[in-house]
């Protein structure tokens, strides 16, 4: 919006008053410490004194939790996680059902439930990794493309990649744990 529209919406603001004051610190100075000292020196509590990093984090948090696009994106992530869990569960559950005779044979030979969990968890991890690699490549490519089109500073960071990988593996294992419930009650005598 223009400055005139802004001032008409917020009549308490003056066009002569600054909105932001940026301070350049000496090299090696701690921005958080300087901000804390300034808060102690300035008595006007309506001023928000913060470092650039704190302001950026506050804006990011606002965009993710208060703005409609952030909330919609959050719901999209939640739906994606649920769909991923269901798909991996369906694949693993079908595989368990298809190999029930083999599992029953192993159970009759004395293998315990931990052995079956290990097999299904291994399959779950393989499925998770096989889904993660193309998903990360396609997602990173789309984010880079969106950054070029919109000129917004969008990038995939190593932290993002590691958190998505960790989430993928955790939810794959969760799906595997759910899929192995059928094996716990399987009786080898019933299957032959």
mmCIF file with all atom_site columns, C-alpha atoms in Angstrom:
data_model
loop_
_atom_site.group_PDB
_atom_site.id
_atom_site.type_symbol
_atom_site.label_atom_id
_atom_site.label_alt_id
_atom_site.label_comp_id
_atom_site.label_asym_id
_atom_site.label_entity_id
_atom_site.label_seq_id
_atom_site.pdbx_PDB_ins_code
_atom_site.Cartn_x
_atom_site.Cartn_y
_atom_site.Cartn_z
_atom_site.occupancy
_atom_site.B_iso_or_equiv
_atom_site.pdbx_formal_charge
_atom_site.auth_seq_id
_atom_site.auth_comp_id
_atom_site.auth_asym_id
_atom_site.auth_atom_id
_atom_site.pdbx_PDB_model_num
ATOM 1   C CA . UNK A 1 1   ? 0.000  0.000   0.000   1.00 0.00 ? 1   UNK A CA 1
ATOM 2   C CA . UNK A 1 2   ? 1.070  3.580   -0.380  1.00 0.00 ? 2   UNK A CA 1
ATOM 3   C CA . UNK A 1 3   ? 2.264  5.688   2.526   1.00 0.00 ? 3   UNK A CA 1
ATOM 4   C CA . UNK A 1 4   ? -0.944 7.762   2.358   1.00 0.00 ? 4   UNK A CA 1
ATOM 5   C CA . UNK A 1 5   ? -3.127 4.666   2.678   1.00 0.00 ? 5   UNK A CA 1
ATOM 6   C CA . UNK A 1 6   ? -0.974 3.395   5.533   1.00 0.00 ? 6   UNK A CA 1
ATOM 7   C CA . UNK A 1 7   ? -1.298 6.698   7.410   1.00 0.00 ? 7   UNK A CA 1
ATOM 8   C CA . UNK A 1 8   ? -5.074 6.762   6.855   1.00 0.00 ? 8   UNK A CA 1
ATOM 9   C CA . UNK A 1 9   ? -5.384 3.243   8.302   1.00 0.00 ? 9   UNK A CA 1
ATOM 10  C CA . UNK A 1 10  ? -3.111 4.056   11.238  1.00 0.00 ? 10  UNK A CA 1
ATOM 11  C CA . UNK A 1 11  ? -3.885 7.682   12.212  1.00 0.00 ? 11  UNK A CA 1
ATOM 12  C CA . UNK A 1 12  ? -1.599 7.503   15.252  1.00 0.00 ? 12  UNK A CA 1
ATOM 13  C CA . UNK A 1 13  ? 1.446  7.245   12.997  1.00 0.00 ? 13  UNK A CA 1
ATOM 14  C CA . UNK A 1 14  ? 3.292  10.286  11.733  1.00 0.00 ? 14  UNK A CA 1
ATOM 15  C CA . UNK A 1 15  ? 4.806  10.507  8.284   1.00 0.00 ? 15  UNK A CA 1
ATOM 16  C CA . UNK A 1 16  ? 7.922  12.067  9.832   1.00 0.00 ? 16  UNK A CA 1
ATOM 17  C CA . UNK A 1 17  ? 8.485  9.213   12.307  1.00 0.00 ? 17  UNK A CA 1
ATOM 18  C CA . UNK A 1 18  ? 10.826 6.435   11.185  1.00 0.00 ? 18  UNK A CA 1
ATOM 19  C CA . UNK A 1 19  ? 9.473  2.909   10.934  1.00 0.00 ? 19  UNK A CA 1
ATOM 20  C CA . UNK A 1 20  ? 12.819 1.152   11.218  1.00 0.00 ? 20  UNK A CA 1
ATOM 21  C CA . UNK A 1 21  ? 16.195 2.273   12.408  1.00 0.00 ? 21  UNK A CA 1
ATOM 22  C CA . UNK A 1 22  ? 19.096 0.050   11.472  1.00 0.00 ? 22  UNK A CA 1
ATOM 23  C CA . UNK A 1 23  ? 22.346 0.217   13.369  1.00 0.00 ? 23  UNK A CA 1
ATOM 24  C CA . UNK A 1 24  ? 25.679 -0.893  11.981  1.00 0.00 ? 24  UNK A CA 1
ATOM 25  C CA . UNK A 1 25  ? 27.735 -2.570  14.691  1.00 0.00 ? 25  UNK A CA 1
ATOM 26  C CA . UNK A 1 26  ? 31.466 -2.844  14.983  1.00 0.00 ? 26  UNK A CA 1
ATOM 27  C CA . UNK A 1 27  ? 32.885 -6.156  13.741  1.00 0.00 ? 27  UNK A CA 1
ATOM 28  C CA . UNK A 1 28  ? 32.749 -8.758  16.490  1.00 0.00 ? 28  UNK A CA 1
ATOM 29  C CA . UNK A 1 29  ? 29.912 -7.066  18.417  1.00 0.00 ? 29  UNK A CA 1
ATOM 30  C CA . UNK A 1 30  ? 27.097 -9.347  19.607  1.00 0.00 ? 30  UNK A CA 1
ATOM 31  C CA . UNK A 1 31  ? 23.806 -8.052  18.128  1.00 0.00 ? 31  UNK A CA 1
ATOM 32  C CA . UNK A 1 32  ? 21.673 -9.710  20.821  1.00 0.00 ? 32  UNK A CA 1
ATOM 33  C CA . UNK A 1 33  ? 23.718 -8.139  23.594  1.00 0.00 ? 33  UNK A CA 1
ATOM 34  C CA . UNK A 1 34  ? 23.588 -4.690  21.983  1.00 0.00 ? 34  UNK A CA 1
ATOM 35  C CA . UNK A 1 35  ? 19.809 -5.005  21.545  1.00 0.00 ? 35  UNK A CA 1
ATOM 36  C CA . UNK A 1 36  ? 19.431 -5.977  25.225  1.00 0.00 ? 36  UNK A CA 1
ATOM 37  C CA . UNK A 1 37  ? 21.534 -2.980  26.309  1.00 0.00 ? 37  UNK A CA 1
ATOM 38  C CA . UNK A 1 38  ? 19.471 -0.630  24.126  1.00 0.00 ? 38  UNK A CA 1
ATOM 39  C CA . UNK A 1 39  ? 16.234 -1.996  25.611  1.00 0.00 ? 39  UNK A CA 1
ATOM 40  C CA . UNK A 1 40  ? 17.622 -1.188  29.043  1.00 0.00 ? 40  UNK A CA 1
ATOM 41  C CA . UNK A 1 41  ? 18.600 2.358   28.030  1.00 0.00 ? 41  UNK A CA 1
ATOM 42  C CA . UNK A 1 42  ? 15.420 3.337   26.151  1.00 0.00 ? 42  UNK A CA 1
ATOM 43  C CA . UNK A 1 43  ? 12.360 3.838   28.333  1.00 0.00 ? 43  UNK A CA 1
ATOM 44  C CA . UNK A 1 44  ? 9.748  3.846   25.532  1.00 0.00 ? 44  UNK A CA 1
ATOM 45  C CA . UNK A 1 45  ? 8.268  0.329   25.687  1.00 0.00 ? 45  UNK A CA 1
ATOM 46  C CA . UNK A 1 46  ? 6.370  0.779   22.404  1.00 0.00 ? 46  UNK A CA 1
ATOM 47  C CA . UNK A 1 47  ? 9.645  0.451   20.516  1.00 0.00 ? 47  UNK A CA 1
ATOM 48  C CA . UNK A 1 48  ? 10.723 -3.012  19.494  1.00 0.00 ? 48  UNK A CA 1
ATOM 49  C CA . UNK A 1 49  ? 14.467 -3.351  19.662  1.00 0.00 ? 49  UNK A CA 1
ATOM 50  C CA . UNK A 1 50  ? 15.767 -6.575  18.208  1.00 0.00 ? 50  UNK A CA 1
ATOM 51  C CA . UNK A 1 51  ? 18.569 -7.960  16.140  1.00 0.00 ? 51  UNK A CA 1
ATOM 52  C CA . UNK A 1 52  ? 18.194 -8.613  12.441  1.00 0.00 ? 52  UNK A CA 1
ATOM 53  C CA . UNK A 1 53  ? 18.205 -12.379 13.069  1.00 0.00 ? 53  UNK A CA 1
ATOM 54  C CA . UNK A 1 54  ? 15.473 -12.075 15.730  1.00 0.00 ? 54  UNK A CA 1
ATOM 55  C CA . UNK A 1 55  ? 13.367 -9.898  13.409  1.00 0.00 ? 55  UNK A CA 1
ATOM 56  C CA . UNK A 1 56  ? 13.773 -12.400 10.575  1.00 0.00 ? 56  UNK A CA 1
ATOM 57  C CA . UNK A 1 57  ? 12.828 -15.322 12.853  1.00 0.00 ? 57  UNK A CA 1
ATOM 58  C CA . UNK A 1 58  ? 9.796  -13.426 14.174  1.00 0.00 ? 58  UNK A CA 1
ATOM 59  C CA . UNK A 1 59  ? 8.658  -12.645 10.625  1.00 0.00 ? 59  UNK A CA 1
ATOM 60  C CA . UNK A 1 60  ? 9.152  -16.257 9.550   1.00 0.00 ? 60  UNK A CA 1
ATOM 61  C CA . UNK A 1 61  ? 7.129  -17.485 12.517  1.00 0.00 ? 61  UNK A CA 1
ATOM 62  C CA . UNK A 1 62  ? 4.381  -14.976 11.703  1.00 0.00 ? 62  UNK A CA 1
ATOM 63  C CA . UNK A 1 63  ? 4.300  -16.032 8.049   1.00 0.00 ? 63  UNK A CA 1
ATOM 64  C CA . UNK A 1 64  ? 4.100  -19.719 8.969   1.00 0.00 ? 64  UNK A CA 1
ATOM 65  C CA . UNK A 1 65  ? 1.503  -19.521 11.751  1.00 0.00 ? 65  UNK A CA 1
ATOM 66  C CA . UNK A 1 66  ? -0.611 -16.407 11.193  1.00 0.00 ? 66  UNK A CA 1
ATOM 67  C CA . UNK A 1 67  ? -0.775 -15.812 7.438   1.00 0.00 ? 67  UNK A CA 1
ATOM 68  C CA . UNK A 1 68  ? -3.286 -17.902 5.461   1.00 0.00 ? 68  UNK A CA 1
ATOM 69  C CA . UNK A 1 69  ? -0.613 -19.166 3.064   1.00 0.00 ? 69  UNK A CA 1
ATOM 70  C CA . UNK A 1 70  ? 1.474  -20.498 5.959   1.00 0.00 ? 70  UNK A CA 1
ATOM 71  C CA . UNK A 1 71  ? -1.516 -22.193 7.573   1.00 0.00 ? 71  UNK A CA 1
ATOM 72  C CA . UNK A 1 72  ? -2.592 -23.721 4.249   1.00 0.00 ? 72  UNK A CA 1
ATOM 73  C CA . UNK A 1 73  ? 0.963  -24.916 3.624   1.00 0.00 ? 73  UNK A CA 1
ATOM 74  C CA . UNK A 1 74  ? 1.029  -26.461 7.108   1.00 0.00 ? 74  UNK A CA 1
ATOM 75  C CA . UNK A 1 75  ? -2.198 -28.345 6.393   1.00 0.00 ? 75  UNK A CA 1
ATOM 76  C CA . UNK A 1 76  ? -0.722 -29.466 3.068   1.00 0.00 ? 76  UNK A CA 1
ATOM 77  C CA . UNK A 1 77  ? 2.311  -30.867 4.860   1.00 0.00 ? 77  UNK A CA 1
ATOM 78  C CA . UNK A 1 78  ? 0.067  -32.658 7.372   1.00 0.00 ? 78  UNK A CA 1
ATOM 79  C CA . UNK A 1 79  ? -2.064 -34.188 4.598   1.00 0.00 ? 79  UNK A CA 1
ATOM 80  C CA . UNK A 1 80  ? 1.088  -35.202 2.708   1.00 0.00 ? 80  UNK A CA 1
ATOM 81  C CA . UNK A 1 81  ? 2.473  -36.950 5.793   1.00 0.00 ? 81  UNK A CA 1
ATOM 82  C CA . UNK A 1 82  ? -0.805 -38.805 6.378   1.00 0.00 ? 82  UNK A CA 1
ATOM 83  C CA . UNK A 1 83  ? -1.051 -39.870 2.737   1.00 0.00 ? 83  UNK A CA 1
ATOM 84  C CA . UNK A 1 84  ? 2.581  -41.030 2.837   1.00 0.00 ? 84  UNK A CA 1
ATOM 85  C CA . UNK A 1 85  ? 1.951  -43.097 5.973   1.00 0.00 ? 85  UNK A CA 1
ATOM 86  C CA . UNK A 1 86  ? -1.119 -44.712 4.387   1.00 0.00 ? 86  UNK A CA 1
ATOM 87  C CA . UNK A 1 87  ? 0.689  -45.505 1.120   1.00 0.00 ? 87  UNK A CA 1
ATOM 88  C CA . UNK A 1 88  ? 3.701  -47.058 2.848   1.00 0.00 ? 88  UNK A CA 1
ATOM 89  C CA . UNK A 1 89  ? 1.367  -48.962 5.191   1.00 0.00 ? 89  UNK A CA 1
ATOM 90  C CA . UNK A 1 90  ? -0.632 -50.328 2.241   1.00 0.00 ? 90  UNK A CA 1
ATOM 91  C CA . UNK A 1 91  ? 2.502  -51.464 0.418   1.00 0.00 ? 91  UNK A CA 1
ATOM 92  C CA . UNK A 1 92  ? 3.960  -53.116 3.516   1.00 0.00 ? 92  UNK A CA 1
ATOM 93  C CA . UNK A 1 93  ? 0.652  -54.641 4.596   1.00 0.00 ? 93  UNK A CA 1
ATOM 94  C CA . UNK A 1 94  ? 0.161  -56.162 1.155   1.00 0.00 ? 94  UNK A CA 1
ATOM 95  C CA . UNK A 1 95  ? 3.709  -57.508 1.216   1.00 0.00 ? 95  UNK A CA 1
ATOM 96  C CA . UNK A 1 96  ? 3.165  -59.030 4.659   1.00 0.00 ? 96  UNK A CA 1
ATOM 97  C CA . UNK A 1 97  ? -0.102 -60.629 3.513   1.00 0.00 ? 97  UNK A CA 1
ATOM 98  C CA . UNK A 1 98  ? 1.552  -61.987 0.343   1.00 0.00 ? 98  UNK A CA 1
ATOM 99  C CA . UNK A 1 99  ? 4.360  -63.597 2.353   1.00 0.00 ? 99  UNK A CA 1
ATOM 100 C CA . UNK A 1 100 ? 2.338  -64.825 5.331   1.00 0.00 ? 100 UNK A CA 1
ATOM 101 C CA . UNK A 1 101 ? 3.255  -68.470 4.639   1.00 0.00 ? 101 UNK A CA 1
ATOM 102 C CA . UNK A 1 102 ? 6.973  -67.635 4.673   1.00 0.00 ? 102 UNK A CA 1
ATOM 103 C CA . UNK A 1 103 ? 6.581  -65.672 7.907   1.00 0.00 ? 103 UNK A CA 1
ATOM 104 C CA . UNK A 1 104 ? 4.628  -68.579 9.408   1.00 0.00 ? 104 UNK A CA 1
ATOM 105 C CA . UNK A 1 105 ? 7.420  -70.948 8.442   1.00 0.00 ? 105 UNK A CA 1
ATOM 106 C CA . UNK A 1 106 ? 9.973  -68.703 10.151  1.00 0.00 ? 106 UNK A CA 1
ATOM 107 C CA . UNK A 1 107 ? 7.694  -68.461 13.188  1.00 0.00 ? 107 UNK A CA 1
ATOM 108 C CA . UNK A 1 108 ? 7.407  -72.260 13.322  1.00 0.00 ? 108 UNK A CA 1
ATOM 109 C CA . UNK A 1 109 ? 11.211 -72.474 13.180  1.00 0.00 ? 109 UNK A CA 1
ATOM 110 C CA . UNK A 1 110 ? 11.372 -70.344 16.339  1.00 0.00 ? 110 UNK A CA 1
ATOM 111 C CA . UNK A 1 111 ? 12.017 -66.847 15.053  1.00 0.00 ? 111 UNK A CA 1
ATOM 112 C CA . UNK A 1 112 ? 10.505 -64.182 17.287  1.00 0.00 ? 112 UNK A CA 1
ATOM 113 C CA . UNK A 1 113 ? 8.472  -61.091 16.564  1.00 0.00 ? 113 UNK A CA 1
ATOM 114 C CA . UNK A 1 114 ? 11.600 -58.902 16.648  1.00 0.00 ? 114 UNK A CA 1
ATOM 115 C CA . UNK A 1 115 ? 12.928 -60.779 13.597  1.00 0.00 ? 115 UNK A CA 1
ATOM 116 C CA . UNK A 1 116 ? 9.755  -59.946 11.655  1.00 0.00 ? 116 UNK A CA 1
ATOM 117 C CA . UNK A 1 117 ? 9.884  -56.338 12.811  1.00 0.00 ? 117 UNK A CA 1
ATOM 118 C CA . UNK A 1 118 ? 13.435 -56.135 11.496  1.00 0.00 ? 118 UNK A CA 1
ATOM 119 C CA . UNK A 1 119 ? 12.412 -57.426 8.079   1.00 0.00 ? 119 UNK A CA 1
ATOM 120 C CA . UNK A 1 120 ? 9.447  -55.078 7.761   1.00 0.00 ? 120 UNK A CA 1
ATOM 121 C CA . UNK A 1 121 ? 11.420 -52.099 9.127   1.00 0.00 ? 121 UNK A CA 1
ATOM 122 C CA . UNK A 1 122 ? 14.123 -52.772 6.554   1.00 0.00 ? 122 UNK A CA 1
ATOM 123 C CA . UNK A 1 123 ? 11.491 -52.743 3.807   1.00 0.00 ? 123 UNK A CA 1
ATOM 124 C CA . UNK A 1 124 ? 10.003 -49.554 5.277   1.00 0.00 ? 124 UNK A CA 1
ATOM 125 C CA . UNK A 1 125 ? 13.399 -47.827 5.274   1.00 0.00 ? 125 UNK A CA 1
ATOM 126 C CA . UNK A 1 126 ? 14.037 -48.875 1.686   1.00 0.00 ? 126 UNK A CA 1
ATOM 127 C CA . UNK A 1 127 ? 10.614 -47.564 0.640   1.00 0.00 ? 127 UNK A CA 1
ATOM 128 C CA . UNK A 1 128 ? 11.233 -44.328 2.517   1.00 0.00 ? 128 UNK A CA 1
ATOM 129 C CA . UNK A 1 129 ? 14.623 -43.788 0.897   1.00 0.00 ? 129 UNK A CA 1
ATOM 130 C CA . UNK A 1 130 ? 13.327 -44.689 -2.561  1.00 0.00 ? 130 UNK A CA 1
ATOM 131 C CA . UNK A 1 131 ? 10.549 -42.142 -2.136  1.00 0.00 ? 131 UNK A CA 1
ATOM 132 C CA . UNK A 1 132 ? 12.765 -39.489 -0.562  1.00 0.00 ? 132 UNK A CA 1
ATOM 133 C CA . UNK A 1 133 ? 15.396 -39.266 -3.291  1.00 0.00 ? 133 UNK A CA 1
ATOM 134 C CA . UNK A 1 134 ? 13.105 -38.396 -6.232  1.00 0.00 ? 134 UNK A CA 1
ATOM 135 C CA . UNK A 1 135 ? 10.874 -36.314 -3.948  1.00 0.00 ? 135 UNK A CA 1
ATOM 136 C CA . UNK A 1 136 ? 13.830 -34.252 -2.729  1.00 0.00 ? 136 UNK A CA 1
ATOM 137 C CA . UNK A 1 137 ? 15.151 -33.765 -6.252  1.00 0.00 ? 137 UNK A CA 1
ATOM 138 C CA . UNK A 1 138 ? 11.773 -32.759 -7.673  1.00 0.00 ? 138 UNK A CA 1
ATOM 139 C CA . UNK A 1 139 ? 10.933 -30.572 -4.653  1.00 0.00 ? 139 UNK A CA 1
ATOM 140 C CA . UNK A 1 140 ? 14.324 -28.849 -4.772  1.00 0.00 ? 140 UNK A CA 1
ATOM 141 C CA . UNK A 1 141 ? 13.961 -28.273 -8.498  1.00 0.00 ? 141 UNK A CA 1
ATOM 142 C CA . UNK A 1 142 ? 10.475 -26.795 -8.097  1.00 0.00 ? 142 UNK A CA 1
ATOM 143 C CA . UNK A 1 143 ? 11.647 -24.532 -5.272  1.00 0.00 ? 143 UNK A CA 1
ATOM 144 C CA . UNK A 1 144 ? 14.589 -23.319 -7.361  1.00 0.00 ? 144 UNK A CA 1
ATOM 145 C CA . UNK A 1 145 ? 12.267 -22.699 -10.312 1.00 0.00 ? 145 UNK A CA 1
ATOM 146 C CA . UNK A 1 146 ? 9.807  -20.786 -8.126  1.00 0.00 ? 146 UNK A CA 1
ATOM 147 C CA . UNK A 1 147 ? 12.693 -18.706 -6.754  1.00 0.00 ? 147 UNK A CA 1
ATOM 148 C CA . UNK A 1 148 ? 13.802 -17.782 -10.265 1.00 0.00 ? 148 UNK A CA 1
ATOM 149 C CA . UNK A 1 149 ? 10.290 -16.945 -11.431 1.00 0.00 ? 149 UNK A CA 1
ATOM 150 C CA . UNK A 1 150 ? 9.311  -14.894 -8.376  1.00 0.00 ? 150 UNK A CA 1
ATOM 151 C CA . UNK A 1 151 ? 12.806 -13.571 -7.559  1.00 0.00 ? 151 UNK A CA 1
ATOM 152 C CA . UNK A 1 152 ? 12.197 -14.573 -3.933  1.00 0.00 ? 152 UNK A CA 1
ATOM 153 C CA . UNK A 1 153 ? 15.174 -15.968 -2.016  1.00 0.00 ? 153 UNK A CA 1
ATOM 154 C CA . UNK A 1 154 ? 13.982 -19.583 -1.985  1.00 0.00 ? 154 UNK A CA 1
ATOM 155 C CA . UNK A 1 155 ? 16.515 -22.328 -1.410  1.00 0.00 ? 155 UNK A CA 1
ATOM 156 C CA . UNK A 1 156 ? 16.736 -25.836 -0.027  1.00 0.00 ? 156 UNK A CA 1
ATOM 157 C CA . UNK A 1 157 ? 19.097 -25.880 2.935   1.00 0.00 ? 157 UNK A CA 1
ATOM 158 C CA . UNK A 1 158 ? 20.923 -28.936 4.250   1.00 0.00 ? 158 UNK A CA 1
ATOM 159 C CA . UNK A 1 159 ? 18.896 -28.608 7.459   1.00 0.00 ? 159 UNK A CA 1
ATOM 160 C CA . UNK A 1 160 ? 15.667 -28.830 5.478   1.00 0.00 ? 160 UNK A CA 1
ATOM 161 C CA . UNK A 1 161 ? 16.881 -31.902 3.608   1.00 0.00 ? 161 UNK A CA 1
ATOM 162 C CA . UNK A 1 162 ? 17.946 -33.648 6.822   1.00 0.00 ? 162 UNK A CA 1
ATOM 163 C CA . UNK A 1 163 ? 14.678 -32.856 8.617   1.00 0.00 ? 163 UNK A CA 1
ATOM 164 C CA . UNK A 1 164 ? 12.605 -34.146 5.697   1.00 0.00 ? 164 UNK A CA 1
ATOM 165 C CA . UNK A 1 165 ? 14.781 -37.288 5.505   1.00 0.00 ? 165 UNK A CA 1
ATOM 166 C CA . UNK A 1 166 ? 14.399 -37.878 9.241   1.00 0.00 ? 166 UNK A CA 1
ATOM 167 C CA . UNK A 1 167 ? 10.630 -37.372 9.045   1.00 0.00 ? 167 UNK A CA 1
ATOM 168 C CA . UNK A 1 168 ? 10.385 -39.684 6.048   1.00 0.00 ? 168 UNK A CA 1
ATOM 169 C CA . UNK A 1 169 ? 12.280 -42.456 7.824   1.00 0.00 ? 169 UNK A CA 1
ATOM 170 C CA . UNK A 1 170 ? 10.343 -42.047 11.086  1.00 0.00 ? 170 UNK A CA 1
ATOM 171 C CA . UNK A 1 171 ? 6.972  -42.177 9.350   1.00 0.00 ? 171 UNK A CA 1
ATOM 172 C CA . UNK A 1 172 ? 8.074  -45.123 7.207   1.00 0.00 ? 172 UNK A CA 1
ATOM 173 C CA . UNK A 1 173 ? 9.043  -47.046 10.349  1.00 0.00 ? 173 UNK A CA 1
ATOM 174 C CA . UNK A 1 174 ? 5.716  -46.085 11.946  1.00 0.00 ? 174 UNK A CA 1
ATOM 175 C CA . UNK A 1 175 ? 3.912  -47.527 8.922   1.00 0.00 ? 175 UNK A CA 1
ATOM 176 C CA . UNK A 1 176 ? 6.038  -50.663 9.185   1.00 0.00 ? 176 UNK A CA 1
ATOM 177 C CA . UNK A 1 177 ? 5.170  -51.067 12.860  1.00 0.00 ? 177 UNK A CA 1
ATOM 178 C CA . UNK A 1 178 ? 1.470  -50.814 12.051  1.00 0.00 ? 178 UNK A CA 1
ATOM 179 C CA . UNK A 1 179 ? 1.833  -53.307 9.187   1.00 0.00 ? 179 UNK A CA 1
ATOM 180 C CA . UNK A 1 180 ? 3.470  -55.931 11.421  1.00 0.00 ? 180 UNK A CA 1
ATOM 181 C CA . UNK A 1 181 ? 0.519  -56.122 13.818  1.00 0.00 ? 181 UNK A CA 1
ATOM 182 C CA . UNK A 1 182 ? -0.975 -58.818 11.616  1.00 0.00 ? 182 UNK A CA 1
ATOM 183 C CA . UNK A 1 183 ? 2.126  -60.985 12.121  1.00 0.00 ? 183 UNK A CA 1
ATOM 184 C CA . UNK A 1 184 ? 1.890  -60.930 15.921  1.00 0.00 ? 184 UNK A CA 1
ATOM 185 C CA . UNK A 1 185 ? -1.297 -62.997 15.934  1.00 0.00 ? 185 UNK A CA 1
ATOM 186 C CA . UNK A 1 186 ? -0.354 -65.304 13.078  1.00 0.00 ? 186 UNK A CA 1
ATOM 187 C CA . UNK A 1 187 ? -0.386 -68.957 14.087  1.00 0.00 ? 187 UNK A CA 1
ATOM 188 C CA . UNK A 1 188 ? 1.720  -71.240 11.880  1.00 0.00 ? 188 UNK A CA 1
ATOM 189 C CA . UNK A 1 189 ? -0.738 -74.116 12.342  1.00 0.00 ? 189 UNK A CA 1
ATOM 190 C CA . UNK A 1 190 ? -3.594 -72.060 10.916  1.00 0.00 ? 190 UNK A CA 1
ATOM 191 C CA . UNK A 1 191 ? -1.732 -71.326 7.703   1.00 0.00 ? 191 UNK A CA 1
ATOM 192 C CA . UNK A 1 192 ? -0.930 -74.900 6.639   1.00 0.00 ? 192 UNK A CA 1
#
